Coordinates of C-alpha atoms in Angstrom, one line a residue:
Chain A
M32 CA -9.8 24.6 8.3
V33 CA -6.8 23.0 6.6
D34 CA -4.2 21.6 9.0
T35 CA -0.9 20.8 7.3
R36 CA 1.2 21.4 10.3
L37 CA 2.1 17.8 11.2
V38 CA 5.8 17.1 11.2
V39 CA 6.4 13.7 9.6
D40 CA 10.1 13.7 9.0
S41 CA 12.7 13.9 11.6
I42 CA 15.1 16.0 9.5
V43 CA 12.8 19.0 9.7
T44 CA 13.2 19.6 13.4
T45 CA 14.3 18.0 16.6
A46 CA 12.2 15.1 18.1
R47 CA 11.2 17.4 21.0
R48 CA 9.9 20.2 18.9
A49 CA 8.2 17.8 16.6
H50 CA 6.4 16.3 19.5
E51 CA 5.4 19.7 20.8
N52 CA 4.0 20.5 17.4
N53 CA 2.4 17.2 16.5
V54 CA 0.7 16.3 19.7
I55 CA 0.4 19.5 21.8
G56 CA -0.2 21.6 18.6
T57 CA -2.9 19.3 17.3
M58 CA -4.6 19.3 20.7
N59 CA -4.7 23.1 20.7
V60 CA -5.9 23.4 17.1
L61 CA -8.6 20.9 17.7
A62 CA -9.6 22.7 20.9
A63 CA -9.9 26.0 19.0
C64 CA -12.0 24.3 16.2
A65 CA -14.4 22.7 18.7
G66 CA -15.0 25.9 20.7
E67 CA -18.4 27.1 21.5
G68 CA -19.8 28.8 18.4
S69 CA -16.8 27.9 16.3
P70 CA -17.4 28.6 12.6
V71 CA -15.3 25.6 11.5
R72 CA -17.4 23.2 9.4
K73 CA -14.6 21.2 7.9
L74 CA -11.3 20.0 9.0
V75 CA -8.7 18.7 6.6
F76 CA -5.9 17.1 8.4
K77 CA -2.6 16.2 6.8
S78 CA -1.3 12.9 8.2
S79 CA 1.3 10.5 6.9
A80 CA 1.6 6.9 5.8
H81 CA 4.1 6.6 8.6
Y82 CA 0.9 6.0 10.6
Y83 CA 1.1 2.4 9.3
G84 CA 4.7 1.9 10.1
C85 CA 6.9 -0.6 8.3
E86 CA 7.0 -4.2 9.5
Q87 CA 7.8 -7.6 8.3
D88 CA 4.2 -8.8 8.5
D89 CA 2.6 -5.8 6.9
P90 CA 0.1 -6.3 4.1
A91 CA 1.4 -5.4 0.6
F92 CA -1.2 -2.6 0.3
F93 CA -2.4 -0.8 3.4
R94 CA -6.1 0.2 3.4
E95 CA -7.5 3.0 5.5
E96 CA -9.2 0.6 7.9
M97 CA -6.1 -1.3 8.8
R98 CA -4.4 -0.9 12.0
R99 CA -0.6 -1.1 12.3
P100 CA 0.2 -4.7 13.3
H101 CA 2.6 -3.5 16.0
P102 CA 2.9 -0.5 18.2
A103 CA 4.7 2.5 16.9
R104 CA 8.4 2.2 16.9
T105 CA 9.8 5.7 16.4
A106 CA 9.0 9.0 18.0
I107 CA 7.5 10.5 14.9
E108 CA 5.3 7.5 14.3
R109 CA 4.1 7.7 17.9
D110 CA 3.3 11.3 17.4
I111 CA 1.3 10.7 14.2
V112 CA -0.7 7.9 15.8
E113 CA -1.4 10.1 18.8
A114 CA -2.4 13.1 16.6
E115 CA -4.7 11.0 14.5
K116 CA -6.3 9.6 17.6
Q117 CA -7.1 13.1 18.7
V118 CA -8.6 14.0 15.3
R119 CA -10.7 10.9 15.4
D120 CA -12.1 11.7 18.8
F121 CA -12.7 15.3 17.6
G122 CA -14.6 13.9 14.6
L123 CA -16.8 11.6 16.8
K124 CA -17.6 14.5 19.2
N125 CA -18.3 17.1 16.5
D126 CA -20.8 15.6 14.2
H127 CA -21.4 18.8 12.3
V128 CA -17.7 19.0 11.2
T129 CA -16.6 17.2 8.1
V130 CA -13.3 15.6 9.0
T131 CA -10.9 14.5 6.3
V132 CA -7.7 12.8 7.2
L133 CA -5.2 12.5 4.3
R134 CA -2.4 10.0 4.8
F135 CA 0.3 11.0 2.3
A136 CA 2.9 8.6 1.0
N137 CA 6.5 9.8 0.8
A138 CA 6.4 12.9 -1.4
L139 CA 8.9 13.9 -4.1
G140 CA 9.4 17.2 -5.6
P141 CA 11.9 20.1 -6.2
D142 CA 10.3 22.2 -3.4
L143 CA 10.4 19.6 -0.7
R144 CA 13.0 18.5 1.7
T145 CA 12.4 15.1 2.9
S146 CA 14.8 12.4 4.2
F147 CA 13.8 10.0 1.5
Q148 CA 14.5 12.5 -1.2
E149 CA 17.8 13.5 0.3
W150 CA 18.7 9.8 0.3
L151 CA 17.9 9.5 -3.4
D152 CA 19.8 12.7 -4.1
L153 CA 23.0 11.0 -2.9
P154 CA 25.4 10.2 -5.8
L155 CA 25.4 6.6 -4.8
V156 CA 22.3 5.4 -3.1
P157 CA 23.1 3.0 -0.2
T158 CA 20.7 0.1 0.4
I159 CA 20.5 -2.7 2.9
L160 CA 22.3 -5.8 1.6
G161 CA 19.8 -8.4 0.5
F162 CA 16.7 -6.2 0.6
D163 CA 14.8 -4.6 -2.3
P164 CA 11.9 -2.9 -0.6
R165 CA 8.8 -1.7 -2.5
C166 CA 8.4 2.1 -2.6
Q167 CA 5.5 4.3 -3.4
F168 CA 5.8 8.0 -3.8
L169 CA 3.6 11.0 -4.5
H170 CA 4.5 14.0 -6.6
E171 CA 4.3 17.4 -4.7
D172 CA 1.8 18.7 -7.3
D173 CA -0.5 15.8 -6.5
M174 CA 0.0 16.5 -2.9
A175 CA -1.3 20.1 -3.3
A176 CA -4.0 18.9 -5.6
A177 CA -5.2 16.4 -3.1
L178 CA -5.4 19.1 -0.4
E179 CA -7.4 21.2 -2.8
H180 CA -9.7 18.3 -3.7
A181 CA -10.3 17.7 0.0
V182 CA -11.2 21.4 0.5
R183 CA -13.6 21.5 -2.5
E184 CA -15.4 18.2 -1.9
D185 CA -16.9 17.0 1.3
L186 CA -14.9 13.9 2.1
D187 CA -15.6 12.4 5.4
G188 CA -13.1 9.9 6.7
I189 CA -9.6 8.8 6.2
F190 CA -7.9 8.5 2.8
N191 CA -4.6 7.2 1.6
V192 CA -3.0 9.6 -0.9
A193 CA -0.2 7.8 -2.9
A194 CA 0.5 7.7 -6.6
D195 CA -0.4 4.7 -8.7
G196 CA 2.3 2.0 -8.9
V197 CA 4.6 0.5 -6.4
L198 CA 8.2 0.3 -7.5
A199 CA 11.1 -1.8 -6.3
M200 CA 13.9 0.2 -4.8
T201 CA 16.3 -1.1 -7.5
E202 CA 13.8 0.1 -10.1
V203 CA 13.7 3.6 -8.5
I204 CA 17.4 3.8 -8.4
S205 CA 17.9 2.7 -12.0
L206 CA 15.2 5.2 -13.1
L207 CA 17.3 7.9 -11.4
G208 CA 20.3 6.7 -13.5
K209 CA 22.2 5.8 -10.3
A210 CA 23.7 2.7 -8.9
P211 CA 22.4 1.0 -5.7
V212 CA 25.2 0.3 -3.2
P213 CA 24.2 -2.4 -0.8
V214 CA 26.6 -1.2 1.9
L215 CA 24.3 -1.4 4.9
P216 CA 24.6 -4.7 6.7
P217 CA 21.3 -6.6 7.1
W218 CA 22.1 -7.3 10.8
G219 CA 23.2 -4.5 13.0
T220 CA 22.2 -1.8 10.6
K221 CA 22.0 0.8 13.3
A222 CA 25.7 0.2 14.2
A223 CA 26.7 1.3 10.6
L224 CA 24.9 4.6 10.9
P225 CA 27.8 6.6 12.4
V226 CA 29.9 5.7 9.3
L227 CA 27.2 6.9 7.1
R228 CA 26.8 10.1 8.9
A229 CA 30.5 10.7 8.5
L230 CA 30.0 10.3 4.7
G231 CA 27.2 12.8 4.7
A232 CA 24.0 10.7 4.8
S233 CA 21.8 10.6 7.8
P234 CA 18.7 8.4 7.4
C235 CA 16.0 8.8 10.0
P236 CA 14.6 5.7 11.7
E237 CA 11.4 5.7 9.6
L238 CA 13.5 5.7 6.5
L239 CA 15.6 2.8 7.7
N240 CA 12.5 0.6 8.2
Q241 CA 11.3 1.6 4.7
L242 CA 14.7 0.6 3.3
R243 CA 14.2 -2.8 4.8
F244 CA 10.5 -3.7 4.4
G245 CA 9.0 -1.1 2.1
R246 CA 5.4 -0.1 2.1
G247 CA 2.5 0.1 -0.3
L248 CA -0.8 1.9 0.0
D249 CA -4.2 1.2 -1.5
N250 CA -5.2 4.6 -3.0
R251 CA -8.5 3.5 -4.5
R252 CA -10.7 5.0 -1.8
F253 CA -9.4 8.4 -2.6
K254 CA -9.7 7.8 -6.3
A255 CA -13.3 6.8 -5.8
T256 CA -14.0 10.3 -4.6
G257 CA -13.2 11.6 -8.0
F258 CA -9.6 12.5 -7.6
R259 CA -7.2 11.7 -10.4
F260 CA -3.4 11.6 -9.9
R261 CA -1.4 13.5 -12.4
Y262 CA 1.7 11.5 -11.9
T263 CA 2.3 7.8 -11.2
T264 CA 5.1 6.8 -8.8
R265 CA 7.3 6.1 -11.8
E266 CA 6.6 9.5 -13.3
A267 CA 7.2 11.2 -10.0
V268 CA 10.6 9.5 -9.9
L269 CA 11.3 10.6 -13.5
K270 CA 10.4 14.2 -12.5
L271 CA 12.8 13.9 -9.6
R272 CA 15.5 12.8 -12.1
E273 CA 14.9 15.9 -14.2
H274 CA 15.1 18.1 -11.1
Q275 CA 18.3 16.3 -10.0
R276 CA 19.9 17.0 -13.4
L277 CA 18.8 20.6 -13.4
A278 CA 19.9 21.3 -9.8
P279 CA 23.6 21.8 -10.5
I280 CA 22.8 24.1 -13.4
L281 CA 20.2 26.2 -11.6
G282 CA 22.1 26.2 -8.3
R283 CA 20.5 26.5 -5.0
G284 CA 19.4 30.1 -5.5
G285 CA 15.7 30.1 -6.4
E286 CA 14.9 27.1 -4.3
G287 CA 12.3 26.7 -1.6
Y288 CA 9.4 28.7 -0.5
R289 CA 10.1 32.0 1.2
Y290 CA 7.6 34.0 3.1
E291 CA 7.1 37.4 1.7
S292 CA 5.1 39.9 3.7
A293 CA 4.2 41.9 0.6
V294 CA 2.4 38.9 -0.9
E295 CA 0.5 38.3 2.3
E296 CA -0.5 42.0 2.5
F297 CA -1.7 41.8 -1.1
L298 CA -3.7 38.6 -0.5
R299 CA -5.2 39.9 2.6
F300 CA -6.1 43.4 1.9
S301 CA -6.1 44.1 -1.8
P302 CA -9.6 44.9 -3.1
S303 CA -9.1 42.9 -6.2
V304 CA -8.3 39.8 -4.2
R305 CA -10.6 40.4 -1.3
A306 CA -13.8 41.1 -3.2
P307 CA -14.7 37.6 -4.1
N308 CA -14.1 36.4 -0.6
A309 CA -16.0 39.3 0.9
R310 CA -19.0 38.5 -1.2
P311 CA -21.1 36.7 1.4
Q312 CA -20.5 39.5 3.9
L313 CA -21.9 42.0 1.5
A314 CA -24.8 40.0 0.5
A315 CA -25.9 38.9 3.9
P316 CA -24.2 40.9 6.6
A317 CA -26.2 39.3 9.4
N318 CA -24.5 35.9 8.9
R319 CA -21.3 37.1 10.2
A320 CA -20.5 36.6 13.8
P321 CA -20.1 39.8 15.7
G322 CA -16.7 40.8 17.1
G323 CA -13.4 40.0 15.6
A324 CA -12.4 42.5 12.9
G325 CA -15.4 44.7 13.4
R326 CA -18.8 44.6 11.8
P327 CA -18.8 44.1 8.1
T328 CA -21.2 47.0 7.6
D329 CA -18.7 49.2 9.3
A330 CA -16.0 47.9 7.1
Y331 CA -18.2 48.6 4.1
G332 CA -19.0 52.1 5.4
D333 CA -15.2 52.8 5.6
L334 CA -14.7 52.2 2.0
T335 CA -14.8 55.3 -0.2
A336 CA -17.1 55.4 -3.2
R337 CA -14.2 54.9 -5.5
E338 CA -13.0 51.8 -3.7
V339 CA -16.5 50.3 -3.9
I340 CA -16.9 50.9 -7.6
A341 CA -13.5 49.3 -8.2
M342 CA -14.7 46.1 -6.5
L343 CA -18.0 45.9 -8.3
P344 CA -17.1 44.1 -11.5
S345 CA -16.1 41.1 -9.5
L346 CA -19.6 40.6 -8.1
G347 CA -22.4 38.5 -9.5
E348 CA -25.8 39.9 -10.4
A349 CA -27.5 38.8 -7.1
D350 CA -24.8 40.2 -5.1
L351 CA -25.0 43.5 -7.0
R352 CA -28.7 43.7 -6.3
A353 CA -28.1 43.0 -2.6
L354 CA -25.4 45.6 -2.4
R355 CA -27.6 48.1 -4.1
D356 CA -30.3 47.6 -1.5
H357 CA -27.7 47.9 1.2
E358 CA -26.4 51.1 -0.3
A359 CA -29.8 52.6 -0.9
A360 CA -30.7 51.9 2.7
G361 CA -27.5 53.4 4.1
A362 CA -25.1 55.9 2.5
R363 CA -27.0 56.4 -0.7
R364 CA -24.0 57.5 -2.6
Q365 CA -25.2 58.3 -6.1
S366 CA -22.0 57.4 -7.9
V367 CA -22.1 53.9 -6.4
L368 CA -25.8 53.4 -7.1
K369 CA -25.3 54.4 -10.7
A370 CA -22.3 52.2 -11.2
I371 CA -24.3 49.2 -9.9
D372 CA -27.2 50.0 -12.2
R373 CA -24.9 50.2 -15.1
L374 CA -23.3 46.8 -14.3
V375 CA -26.7 45.1 -13.7
A376 CA -27.8 46.3 -17.1
Q377 CA -24.7 44.9 -18.7
E378 CA -24.7 41.6 -16.9
P379 CA -27.3 39.7 -19.0
A380 CA -25.5 40.8 -22.2
A381 CA -22.2 39.6 -20.9
R382 CA -23.5 36.1 -20.3
Chain B
M287 CA -24.0 12.2 2.7
A288 CA -23.5 9.0 4.6
R289 CA -21.1 9.5 7.4
T290 CA -18.4 6.9 7.7
P291 CA -17.2 7.0 11.2
L292 CA -13.5 7.6 11.7
S293 CA -13.1 5.0 14.3
L294 CA -11.0 2.2 12.9
R295 CA -13.1 -0.8 12.1
D296 CA -12.5 -4.4 12.4
E297 CA -10.3 -5.5 9.6
D298 CA -12.6 -8.4 8.7
R299 CA -15.6 -6.1 8.3
A300 CA -13.6 -3.8 6.2
L301 CA -12.7 -6.6 3.9
A302 CA -16.4 -7.4 3.4
R303 CA -17.3 -3.7 2.9
R304 CA -14.5 -3.2 0.5
D305 CA -16.2 -5.6 -2.0
D306 CA -18.1 -3.0 -3.9
P307 CA -17.2 -3.6 -7.5
D308 CA -16.4 0.0 -8.5
L309 CA -13.2 -0.1 -6.5
R310 CA -11.9 -2.9 -8.7
D311 CA -12.0 -0.6 -11.7
L312 CA -9.8 1.8 -9.9
L313 CA -6.8 -0.5 -9.8
P314 CA -3.8 1.2 -11.2
A315 CA -3.3 0.8 -14.9
V316 CA -0.4 -1.3 -16.1
E317 CA 2.6 0.9 -17.2
P318 CA 4.0 -0.8 -20.2
E319 CA 7.5 0.6 -19.5
R320 CA 7.8 -1.4 -16.3
T321 CA 8.9 -5.0 -16.1
V322 CA 8.1 -5.2 -12.4
T323 CA 4.6 -5.5 -11.0
D324 CA 3.3 -3.6 -7.9
W325 CA 3.9 -6.8 -6.0
G326 CA 7.6 -6.7 -6.9
R327 CA 7.4 -9.5 -9.4
S328 CA 10.0 -9.1 -12.1
E329 CA 9.5 -10.4 -15.6
R330 CA 13.2 -10.5 -16.2
V331 CA 14.2 -12.4 -13.1
E332 CA 11.2 -14.8 -13.3
G333 CA 11.9 -15.4 -17.0
F334 CA 15.5 -16.2 -16.3
F335 CA 14.6 -18.7 -13.6
D336 CA 11.9 -20.2 -15.8
R337 CA 14.3 -20.8 -18.8
T338 CA 17.1 -22.2 -16.7
L339 CA 16.4 -23.9 -13.4
Y340 CA 12.6 -24.5 -13.7
D341 CA 13.0 -25.9 -17.2
F342 CA 15.7 -28.2 -16.2
Y343 CA 14.0 -29.5 -13.1
Y344 CA 10.5 -29.8 -14.7
H345 CA 11.5 -31.7 -17.8
L346 CA 14.7 -33.5 -17.0
W347 CA 15.2 -33.9 -13.3
F348 CA 11.7 -34.5 -11.9
R349 CA 10.1 -35.4 -15.3
C350 CA 6.8 -34.0 -14.1
E351 CA 3.6 -35.7 -15.1
V352 CA 0.5 -33.5 -14.9
E353 CA -3.1 -34.6 -14.8
G354 CA -6.3 -32.5 -14.8
V355 CA -4.7 -29.1 -15.5
E356 CA -8.0 -28.1 -17.2
H357 CA -9.5 -27.8 -13.6
V358 CA -7.6 -24.5 -13.3
P359 CA -9.9 -21.8 -14.6
S360 CA -8.9 -19.8 -17.6
D361 CA -10.0 -16.5 -16.2
G362 CA -11.1 -15.0 -12.8
G363 CA -9.5 -15.7 -9.5
A364 CA -8.9 -19.1 -8.1
L365 CA -7.2 -20.5 -5.0
L366 CA -5.0 -23.4 -5.5
V367 CA -4.4 -25.6 -2.5
S368 CA -1.7 -28.2 -2.4
N369 CA 0.2 -30.5 0.0
H370 CA 3.6 -29.2 0.9
S371 CA 6.9 -30.9 1.4
G372 CA 10.6 -30.8 1.0
A373 CA 13.0 -28.8 3.1
L374 CA 13.2 -26.1 0.4
P375 CA 10.0 -27.1 -1.2
P376 CA 10.2 -27.7 -5.0
D377 CA 6.5 -28.2 -5.3
A378 CA 5.5 -24.6 -5.6
P379 CA 7.6 -23.7 -8.7
M380 CA 6.7 -27.1 -10.3
I381 CA 3.0 -26.4 -10.0
A382 CA 3.6 -22.9 -11.5
K383 CA 5.6 -24.4 -14.3
A384 CA 3.0 -27.1 -14.9
I385 CA 0.3 -24.4 -15.4
K386 CA 2.7 -22.5 -17.7
E387 CA 3.5 -25.6 -19.8
E388 CA 0.3 -27.6 -19.9
H389 CA -2.6 -25.1 -19.5
P390 CA -4.3 -23.8 -22.7
R391 CA -4.3 -20.3 -21.3
P392 CA -1.3 -20.1 -18.9
R393 CA -1.4 -17.4 -16.3
P394 CA 1.0 -16.3 -13.6
L395 CA 0.7 -18.0 -10.3
H396 CA 1.2 -16.2 -7.1
L397 CA 2.9 -18.2 -4.3
T398 CA 2.1 -17.3 -0.8
M399 CA 5.0 -17.5 1.6
E400 CA 5.7 -16.9 5.2
H401 CA 6.4 -13.4 6.5
F402 CA 9.7 -14.7 7.7
F403 CA 11.1 -14.5 4.2
K404 CA 10.4 -10.8 3.9
G405 CA 12.7 -10.2 6.8
Y406 CA 15.5 -12.5 5.8
P407 CA 18.2 -10.8 3.6
G408 CA 18.6 -12.2 0.1
L409 CA 15.4 -14.2 0.2
S410 CA 13.4 -11.0 0.8
M411 CA 14.9 -9.7 -2.4
L412 CA 14.6 -12.8 -4.6
L413 CA 11.2 -14.3 -3.6
P414 CA 8.9 -11.5 -4.6
K415 CA 10.7 -11.2 -7.9
I416 CA 9.8 -14.8 -8.8
G417 CA 6.1 -14.6 -7.7
G418 CA 6.2 -14.9 -3.9
V419 CA 3.7 -12.9 -1.9
P420 CA 3.6 -12.7 1.9
A421 CA 0.6 -14.8 3.1
H422 CA -1.4 -11.9 4.6
P423 CA -5.2 -12.3 4.3
A424 CA -5.4 -8.9 2.7
N425 CA -2.8 -9.8 0.1
V426 CA -4.7 -13.0 -0.8
H427 CA -8.0 -11.1 -1.0
R428 CA -6.6 -8.4 -3.2
L429 CA -5.1 -10.9 -5.6
L430 CA -8.1 -13.2 -5.8
Y431 CA -10.9 -10.6 -5.7
D432 CA -9.6 -7.4 -7.0
E433 CA -6.9 -8.6 -9.5
R434 CA -8.6 -12.0 -10.3
Q435 CA -5.4 -13.9 -10.2
L436 CA -4.3 -17.4 -9.4
V437 CA -3.0 -17.9 -5.9
L438 CA -1.3 -21.0 -4.5
V439 CA -1.5 -21.7 -0.8
F440 CA -0.1 -24.5 1.3
P441 CA -2.5 -24.7 4.3
E442 CA 0.0 -27.0 6.1
G443 CA 2.5 -24.2 6.0
R444 CA 5.7 -24.8 7.8
K445 CA 4.3 -27.9 9.5
G446 CA 4.3 -29.5 6.0
T447 CA 7.8 -28.8 5.1
E448 CA 9.2 -29.5 8.6
K449 CA 7.9 -33.0 8.7
L450 CA 10.4 -35.8 8.7
Y451 CA 10.8 -38.5 6.0
K452 CA 9.1 -41.1 8.1
E453 CA 6.0 -39.0 8.2
R454 CA 5.9 -38.5 4.5
Y455 CA 2.5 -38.0 2.6
R456 CA 0.6 -37.7 5.8
L457 CA -1.1 -34.3 5.7
R458 CA -0.8 -32.0 8.6
R459 CA -3.6 -29.9 10.0
F460 CA -4.9 -27.4 7.4
G461 CA -4.3 -24.3 9.5
R462 CA -7.4 -22.9 10.9
G463 CA -9.2 -22.9 7.6
G464 CA -8.1 -19.4 6.7
F465 CA -7.7 -20.3 3.1
V466 CA -11.3 -21.4 2.8
E467 CA -12.4 -18.1 4.3
A468 CA -10.2 -16.2 1.9
A469 CA -11.8 -18.0 -1.1
M470 CA -15.3 -17.5 0.3
R471 CA -14.8 -13.8 0.7
A472 CA -13.4 -13.5 -2.8
R473 CA -16.1 -15.8 -4.1
V474 CA -13.5 -17.8 -6.1
P475 CA -13.3 -21.6 -6.5
I476 CA -10.7 -23.7 -4.6
V477 CA -8.7 -26.1 -6.8
P478 CA -7.1 -28.9 -4.7
I479 CA -3.8 -30.3 -5.9
A480 CA -2.0 -33.5 -5.0
V481 CA 1.7 -33.6 -5.5
V482 CA 3.7 -36.9 -5.3
G483 CA 7.5 -36.9 -5.4
A484 CA 8.4 -33.7 -3.5
E485 CA 8.7 -35.7 -0.2
E486 CA 11.4 -37.9 -1.7
S487 CA 13.3 -35.1 -3.5
Q488 CA 14.6 -33.6 -0.3
P489 CA 13.8 -35.7 2.6
I490 CA 14.5 -34.4 6.1
F491 CA 16.0 -36.9 8.6
A492 CA 16.2 -34.6 11.6
H493 CA 16.2 -31.1 12.9
V494 CA 18.9 -29.3 14.8
K495 CA 17.4 -26.9 17.1
A496 CA 20.6 -25.2 18.3
L497 CA 21.7 -24.4 14.8
Q498 CA 18.3 -23.1 13.9
R499 CA 18.6 -20.6 16.6
L500 CA 22.1 -19.6 15.6
T501 CA 21.2 -19.0 11.9
G502 CA 17.9 -17.4 12.5
L503 CA 16.3 -19.7 9.9
I504 CA 12.8 -21.1 10.5
Y505 CA 14.3 -24.6 10.8
F506 CA 17.7 -26.2 10.3
P507 CA 17.1 -29.6 8.7
I508 CA 19.5 -32.5 8.0
T509 CA 18.8 -33.7 4.5
P510 CA 20.9 -35.8 2.1
T511 CA 22.7 -32.6 0.9
F512 CA 22.3 -30.1 3.8
P513 CA 24.2 -28.8 5.7
H514 CA 27.4 -30.4 4.2
F515 CA 26.8 -28.7 0.8
G516 CA 25.8 -25.4 2.5
L517 CA 23.8 -23.0 0.4
L518 CA 24.3 -25.1 -2.7
A519 CA 22.0 -27.6 -1.1
A520 CA 19.1 -25.2 -1.9
G521 CA 19.3 -26.4 -5.5
L522 CA 20.2 -30.0 -4.9
Y523 CA 17.3 -32.4 -5.1
L524 CA 17.1 -36.2 -5.5
P525 CA 15.6 -37.0 -8.9
A526 CA 12.3 -38.4 -7.7
K527 CA 9.5 -38.7 -10.3
F528 CA 6.9 -35.9 -9.9
K529 CA 3.2 -36.4 -10.4
I530 CA 1.0 -33.4 -10.1
R531 CA -2.8 -34.0 -10.1
F532 CA -5.2 -31.0 -10.3
L533 CA -8.6 -32.0 -8.8
P534 CA -12.0 -30.7 -9.7
P535 CA -12.6 -27.2 -8.3
V536 CA -14.8 -26.6 -5.2
R537 CA -17.1 -23.7 -5.6
T538 CA -17.5 -21.3 -2.8
D539 CA -19.9 -18.8 -4.3
D540 CA -23.0 -21.0 -3.8
M541 CA -22.7 -21.4 0.0
G542 CA -25.0 -18.6 1.1
D543 CA -24.6 -15.0 1.9
E544 CA -21.7 -14.6 4.2
P545 CA -20.4 -18.2 4.6
W546 CA -17.2 -17.1 6.1
E547 CA -19.0 -16.1 9.2
D548 CA -20.1 -19.7 9.7
Q549 CA -17.0 -21.2 11.4
A550 CA -18.5 -24.7 11.3
L551 CA -19.0 -24.5 7.6
V552 CA -15.4 -23.2 7.0
Q553 CA -14.0 -26.0 9.1
T554 CA -16.1 -28.6 7.2
V555 CA -15.0 -27.3 3.8
A556 CA -11.4 -27.2 4.9
H557 CA -11.6 -30.7 6.3
D558 CA -13.2 -32.1 3.1
I559 CA -10.5 -30.6 1.0
R560 CA -7.8 -32.0 3.2
A561 CA -9.5 -35.4 3.0
T562 CA -9.8 -35.2 -0.8
I563 CA -6.1 -34.5 -1.2
Q564 CA -5.1 -37.1 1.3
E565 CA -7.2 -39.8 -0.5
E566 CA -5.8 -38.8 -3.9
L567 CA -2.3 -39.0 -2.6
L568 CA -2.8 -42.5 -1.2
D569 CA -4.4 -43.5 -4.6
M570 CA -1.4 -42.1 -6.5
L571 CA 1.1 -43.7 -4.1
G572 CA -0.7 -47.0 -4.4
K573 CA -0.2 -47.0 -8.1
R574 CA 3.4 -45.9 -8.0
R575 CA 5.8 -48.6 -8.8
S576 CA 9.1 -46.7 -8.2
V577 CA 10.0 -43.5 -6.4
W578 CA 12.4 -42.6 -9.2
F579 CA 10.6 -43.8 -12.3
G580 CA 6.9 -43.4 -11.4

């Protein structure tokens, strides 16, 4: 079970809907995972470094065990703390479930829309006068790779996911080839916000805190699990610069992820995709819980001989043998049996 | 697989658990293209200050005299502990400069500072660039243990720089011994330092509480140059003769298994170090013929 639902940026939606999703949604998802006879053995939960907040007396590098020194300040931060608390309780109650919590740093990448990135996309980047916060980012590819890593490996616990290297804000801005404009007053920063909004920049409260105090994460615990980041923070910023330079040329056309029902249909039902996933069902039909989409044997019985033969090459030798037994005990379609025999005979030669 | 409970642990325990050495190898590699460290320390800014202000003050203005710089280890972490004085203390940069000038293998020195500075505009931008690090136990531990750096602390903290001229060279309480604990956890030696001259370079005659509140500073002193020279006073010191004496290091790695758990031991070590520095100061003052010429 991979849960990447958490809204950690207030530009995505309204505070009310974010709360509904982050707190009530997490509660429902966890309740579903914990249900009697639930098949969930692993929960990967996407959280955010906003969990730690941004304060004056923060340590320079947050480690996973650290608590935030002060209570959460903004609605989103409160939501994240609340959601993580629920996940923690879930982990303590359900000992058989591997619970991985990934706290992601601010991510950068062409497919993302985050308030920090929008801020850096401005032609002149406003900063708070007299402050040069430390920033740490994560490239979106590393973000996806981290989720994949958490799915593949059994990682129990909380992990900070942030690229190597913490840059000063001025460093980030000069890497982007822009100029910092210290226009935000250090005192009464919030009062200056309406002016900024009129100019087309709307920083969320989390971003404002980051612009003042900055934040660094200690990512060594996640690296110790064998994960290697592809990009450092500096390289992620350089990637963003490339993207910023290309954006006016490519236009806004091909941008963003769009849901396509044809792709989902293909992934769900195409025999060439489904076969590898269906392997355990075919090999050991008894493992599957009854109910739901119907008994696997029925599903198998529904397939025509042609369809079964088309799926065969994707199966391993053991699975082929299991399938042959199943076929021999059931429908005994000669064409299927022959095809399996042929493949089994070829198998050792292929390896 | 060993299950690490998700419940948040006590930070102190976490510090101890974190000591497994393999994590030290996972520190981010240095990127040669960068001139700023992950702590925000900037080679360029620091170099500029070093060549101009520090050089001038070290050689010409304070005419620093250094003894025992060999007590600072050439490699591995070490915690340097010094007395602290002056409204805007000149002792920290002078100690850093002394190591740079006199030590056979000079290394950067990280200066711990109050969290206050991180929230004060301007200072929050400048201080990390010239080697300042907020004095958080986790920061000190990472620097000493993981990165094996030199860290300078002033256990007197604000109480040291606040004290008036008439109380000069009388050491204040050394905090709650937090610096000893930090050194013990990181298993690094403590190098005590005695500095003479800083007290006279910027003596404080009085504090003005009302103005302190108004400006939001940690204190508002009356010195020979402040407040009538305003911000300029930050760089205006009287030309007192500086003497910096590095004392033999105190080892903390031979004090047993988890010496930091033993509060009595921590207090004793802290007290001993304070007494050593105080004694050394009195010795140096006794031999000093003139405040200005040493």
